[in-house]
Short mmCIF file of C-alpha atoms in Angstrom, two decimals:
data_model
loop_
_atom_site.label_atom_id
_atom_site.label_comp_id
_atom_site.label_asym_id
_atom_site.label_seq_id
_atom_site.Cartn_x
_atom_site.Cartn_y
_atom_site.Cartn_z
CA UNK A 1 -20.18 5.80 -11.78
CA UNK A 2 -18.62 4.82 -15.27
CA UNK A 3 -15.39 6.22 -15.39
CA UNK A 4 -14.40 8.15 -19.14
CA UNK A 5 -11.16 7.41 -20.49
CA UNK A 6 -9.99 10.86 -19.79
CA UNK A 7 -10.67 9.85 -15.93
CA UNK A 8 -8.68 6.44 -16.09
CA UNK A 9 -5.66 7.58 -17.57
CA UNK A 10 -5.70 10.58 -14.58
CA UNK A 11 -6.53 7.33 -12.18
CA UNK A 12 -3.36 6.06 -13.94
CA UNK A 13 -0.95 9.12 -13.39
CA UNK A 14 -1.76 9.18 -9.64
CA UNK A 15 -0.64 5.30 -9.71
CA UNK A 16 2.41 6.18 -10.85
CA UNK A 17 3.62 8.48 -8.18
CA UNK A 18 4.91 5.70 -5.75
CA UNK A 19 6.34 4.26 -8.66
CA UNK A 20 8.38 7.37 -9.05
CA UNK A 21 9.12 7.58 -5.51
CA UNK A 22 10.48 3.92 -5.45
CA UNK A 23 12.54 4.49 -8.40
CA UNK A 24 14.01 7.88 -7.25
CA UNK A 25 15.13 6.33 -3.89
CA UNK A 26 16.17 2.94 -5.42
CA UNK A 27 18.15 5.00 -7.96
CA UNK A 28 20.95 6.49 -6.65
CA UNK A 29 21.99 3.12 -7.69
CA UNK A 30 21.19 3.61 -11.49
CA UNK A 31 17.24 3.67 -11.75
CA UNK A 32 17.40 7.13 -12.13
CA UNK A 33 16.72 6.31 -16.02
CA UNK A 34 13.74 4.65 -15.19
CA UNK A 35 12.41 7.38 -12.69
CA UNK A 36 12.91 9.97 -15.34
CA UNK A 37 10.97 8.05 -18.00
CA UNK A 38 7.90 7.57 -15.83
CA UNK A 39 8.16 11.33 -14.23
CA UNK A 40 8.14 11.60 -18.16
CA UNK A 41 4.96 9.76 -19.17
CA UNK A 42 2.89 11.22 -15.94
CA UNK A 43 3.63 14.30 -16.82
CA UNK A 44 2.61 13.58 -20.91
CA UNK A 45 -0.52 12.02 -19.08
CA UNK A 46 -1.36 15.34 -17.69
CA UNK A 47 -2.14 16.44 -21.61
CA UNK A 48 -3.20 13.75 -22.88
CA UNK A 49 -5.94 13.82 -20.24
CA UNK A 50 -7.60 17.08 -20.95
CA UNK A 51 -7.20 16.98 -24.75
CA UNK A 52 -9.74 13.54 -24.60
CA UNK A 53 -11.80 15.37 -22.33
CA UNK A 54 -11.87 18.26 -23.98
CA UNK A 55 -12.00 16.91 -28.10
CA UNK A 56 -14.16 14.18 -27.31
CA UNK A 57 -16.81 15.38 -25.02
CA UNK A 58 -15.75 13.25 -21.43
CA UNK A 59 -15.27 16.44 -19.76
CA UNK A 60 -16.60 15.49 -16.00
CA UNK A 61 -17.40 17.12 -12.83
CA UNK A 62 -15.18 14.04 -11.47
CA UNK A 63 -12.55 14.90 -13.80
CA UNK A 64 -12.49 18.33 -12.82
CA UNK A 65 -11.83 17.50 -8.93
CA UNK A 66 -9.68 14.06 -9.98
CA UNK A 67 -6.90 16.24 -12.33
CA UNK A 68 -5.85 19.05 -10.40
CA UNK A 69 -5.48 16.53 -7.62
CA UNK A 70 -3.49 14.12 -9.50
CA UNK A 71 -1.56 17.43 -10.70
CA UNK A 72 -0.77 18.31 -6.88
CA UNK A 73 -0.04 14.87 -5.54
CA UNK A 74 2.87 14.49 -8.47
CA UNK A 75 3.89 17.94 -7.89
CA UNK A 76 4.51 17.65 -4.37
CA UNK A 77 5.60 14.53 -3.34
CA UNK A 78 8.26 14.49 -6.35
CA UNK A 79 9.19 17.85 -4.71
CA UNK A 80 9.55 16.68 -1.12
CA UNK A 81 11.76 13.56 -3.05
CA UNK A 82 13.65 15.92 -4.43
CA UNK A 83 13.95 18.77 -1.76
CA UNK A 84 15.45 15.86 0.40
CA UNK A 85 18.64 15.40 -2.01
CA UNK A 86 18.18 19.03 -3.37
CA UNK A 87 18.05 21.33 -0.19
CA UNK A 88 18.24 24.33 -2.88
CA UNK A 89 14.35 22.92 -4.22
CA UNK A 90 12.99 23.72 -0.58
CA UNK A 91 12.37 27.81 -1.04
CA UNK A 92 10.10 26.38 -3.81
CA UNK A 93 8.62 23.39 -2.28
CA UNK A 94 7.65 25.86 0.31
CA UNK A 95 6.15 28.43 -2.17
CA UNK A 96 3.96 25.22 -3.79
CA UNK A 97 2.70 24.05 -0.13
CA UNK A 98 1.13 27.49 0.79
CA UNK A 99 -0.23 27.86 -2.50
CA UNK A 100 -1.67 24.29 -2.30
CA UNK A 101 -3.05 25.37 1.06
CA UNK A 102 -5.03 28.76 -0.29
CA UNK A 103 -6.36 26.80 -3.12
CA UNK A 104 -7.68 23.79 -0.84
CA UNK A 105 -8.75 26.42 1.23
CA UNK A 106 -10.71 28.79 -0.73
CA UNK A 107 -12.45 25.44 -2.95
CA UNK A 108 -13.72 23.54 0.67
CA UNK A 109 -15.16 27.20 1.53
CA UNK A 110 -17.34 27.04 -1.93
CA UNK A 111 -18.40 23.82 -1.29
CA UNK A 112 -19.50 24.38 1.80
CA UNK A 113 -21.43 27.22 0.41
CA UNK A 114 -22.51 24.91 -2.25
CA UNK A 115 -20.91 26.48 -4.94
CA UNK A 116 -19.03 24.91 -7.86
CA UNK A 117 -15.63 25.31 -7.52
CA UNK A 118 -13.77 26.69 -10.96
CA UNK A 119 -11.45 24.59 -13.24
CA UNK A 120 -8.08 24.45 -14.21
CA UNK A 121 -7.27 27.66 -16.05
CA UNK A 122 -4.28 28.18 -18.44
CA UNK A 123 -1.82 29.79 -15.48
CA UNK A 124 -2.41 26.72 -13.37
CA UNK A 125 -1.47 24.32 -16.17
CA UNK A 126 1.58 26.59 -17.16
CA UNK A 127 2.74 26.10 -13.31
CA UNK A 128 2.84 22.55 -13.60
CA UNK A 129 4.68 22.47 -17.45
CA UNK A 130 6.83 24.72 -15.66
CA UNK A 131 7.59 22.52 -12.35
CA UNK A 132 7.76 19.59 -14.83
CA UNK A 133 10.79 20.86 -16.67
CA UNK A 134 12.08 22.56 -13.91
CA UNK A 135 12.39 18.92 -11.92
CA UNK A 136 13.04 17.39 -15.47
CA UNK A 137 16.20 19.42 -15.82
CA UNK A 138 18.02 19.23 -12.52
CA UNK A 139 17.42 15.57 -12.32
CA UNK A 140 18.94 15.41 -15.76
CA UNK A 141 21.81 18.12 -14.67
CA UNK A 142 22.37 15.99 -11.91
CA UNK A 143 21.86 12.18 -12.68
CA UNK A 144 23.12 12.33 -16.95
CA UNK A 145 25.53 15.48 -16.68
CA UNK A 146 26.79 16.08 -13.60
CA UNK A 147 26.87 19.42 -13.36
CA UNK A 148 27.78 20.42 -9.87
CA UNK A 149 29.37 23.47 -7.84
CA UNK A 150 28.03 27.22 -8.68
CA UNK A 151 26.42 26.01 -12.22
CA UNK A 152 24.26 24.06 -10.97
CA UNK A 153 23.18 26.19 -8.40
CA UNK A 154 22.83 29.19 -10.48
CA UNK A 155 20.45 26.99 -12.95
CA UNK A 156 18.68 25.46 -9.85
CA UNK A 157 17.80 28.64 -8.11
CA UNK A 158 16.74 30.54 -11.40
CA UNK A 159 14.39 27.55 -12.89
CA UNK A 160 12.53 26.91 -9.23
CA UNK A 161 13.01 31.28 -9.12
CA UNK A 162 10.54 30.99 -12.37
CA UNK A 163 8.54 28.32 -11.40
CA UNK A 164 7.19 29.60 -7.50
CA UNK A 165 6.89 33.27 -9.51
CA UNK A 166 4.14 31.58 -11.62
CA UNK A 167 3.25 29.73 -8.86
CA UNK A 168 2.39 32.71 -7.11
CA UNK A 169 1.03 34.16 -10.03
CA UNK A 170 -1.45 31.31 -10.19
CA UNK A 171 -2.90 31.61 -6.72
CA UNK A 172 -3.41 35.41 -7.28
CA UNK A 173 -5.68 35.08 -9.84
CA UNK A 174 -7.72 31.76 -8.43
CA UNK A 175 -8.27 33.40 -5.33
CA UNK A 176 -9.58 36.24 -7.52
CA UNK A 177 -11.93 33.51 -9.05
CA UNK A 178 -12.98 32.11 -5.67
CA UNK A 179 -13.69 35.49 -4.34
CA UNK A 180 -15.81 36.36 -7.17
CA UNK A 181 -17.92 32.58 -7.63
CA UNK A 182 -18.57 33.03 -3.50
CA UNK A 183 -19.54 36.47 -3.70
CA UNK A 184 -22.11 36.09 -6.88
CA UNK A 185 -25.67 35.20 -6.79
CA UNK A 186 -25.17 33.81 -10.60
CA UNK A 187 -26.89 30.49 -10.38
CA UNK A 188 -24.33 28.78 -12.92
CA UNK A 189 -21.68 28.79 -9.38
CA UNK A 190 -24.50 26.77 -7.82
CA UNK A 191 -23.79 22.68 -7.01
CA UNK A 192 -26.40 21.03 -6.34
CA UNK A 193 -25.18 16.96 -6.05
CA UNK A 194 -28.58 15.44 -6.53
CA UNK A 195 -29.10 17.48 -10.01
CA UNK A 196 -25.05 16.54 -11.18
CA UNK A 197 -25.89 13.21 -10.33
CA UNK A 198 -29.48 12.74 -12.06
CA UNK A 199 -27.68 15.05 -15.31
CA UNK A 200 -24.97 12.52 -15.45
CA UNK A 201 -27.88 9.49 -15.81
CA UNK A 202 -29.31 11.57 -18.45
CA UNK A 203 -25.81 11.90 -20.42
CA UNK A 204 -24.91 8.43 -19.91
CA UNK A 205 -28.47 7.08 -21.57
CA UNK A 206 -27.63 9.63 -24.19
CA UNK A 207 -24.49 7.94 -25.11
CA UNK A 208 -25.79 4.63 -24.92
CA UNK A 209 -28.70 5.37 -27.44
#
């Protein structure tokens, strides 16, 4: 399978997680710069990603499954990094888990009925921008201010407060989607593997032409 650009810079942005792990736990001794700046460029990655796909045509049924995974695997184990200095990030780590869990559960039911499972829609993406700046900001209030006491707290609990409300939000309406593709005889929610692959080989010649 030729990967599209789109694809390897997603490939790239789930590389990069240990690498903000490492940093993170080397920091407390002053890499927190450095764990910040490449939380920073994953998370630009994220955008990058879907405007190639999207403005130049590499939009793929692998890069469909391979971004909202990459999404979740940055989203949660910077979480878990973070709940573990942060206690007060745990009500939302929680809130992310069991959404994590309806979605994974509600897309291996579809495929099991053979049926495509949906995209990333807007509310999904604005979930991650919004866990993104939430982590963004307390590691800066944190690390490069140190703001500390009830300030921080206050801040803390009202940006993650935000964040698991669209969170929520966001499973609400793709188990709405996931109830309606398993529950319609439309054949566009059919996946068939043998026809994506031999499409694919059809596209691929296309391009080569």
């Amino acid at each position: 399978m030729k990967l599209t650009t789109a694809s390897k810079i997603t490939i790239v942005r789930v590389i990069l997680i240990p690498v903000v792990v490492a940093l993170m736990y080397l920091d407390f001794a002053g890499h927190m710069y450095w764990a910040l700046l490449v939380f920073a460029v994953a998370s630009v990655s994220d955008f990058v990603d879907g405007y190639i796909a999207r403005h130049y045509n590499q939009v793929s049924n692998f890069g469909k499954f391979l971004d909202p995974l990459a999404d979740k695997l940055t989203q949660g184990v910077v979480a878990l990094c973070l709940a573990i200095k942060f206690p007060v990030i745990c009500p939302a780590l929680l809130v992310f888990i069991l959404k994590e869990l309806v979605m994974l559960c509600g897309a291996i039911l579809l495929l099991k009925k053979k049926k495509r499972p949906c995209a990333a829609r807007w509310y999904g993406k604005v979930a991650t921008v919004m866990f993104y700046v939430s982590v963004a900001l307390i590691v800066v209030m944190d690390g490069f201010l140190h703001v500390e006491g009830v300030a921080f707290q206050v801040i803390s609990y009202v940006l993650l407060g935000l964040t698991a409300a669209m969170m929520i939000y966001s499973a609400v309406k793709y188990a709405q989607i996931f109830l309606k593709i398993l529950r319609s005889d439309d054949s566009k929610y059919d996946l068939s593997l043998t026809d994506e692959i031999r499409a694919k080989t059809v596209r691929d010649k296309r391009i080569k032409s």
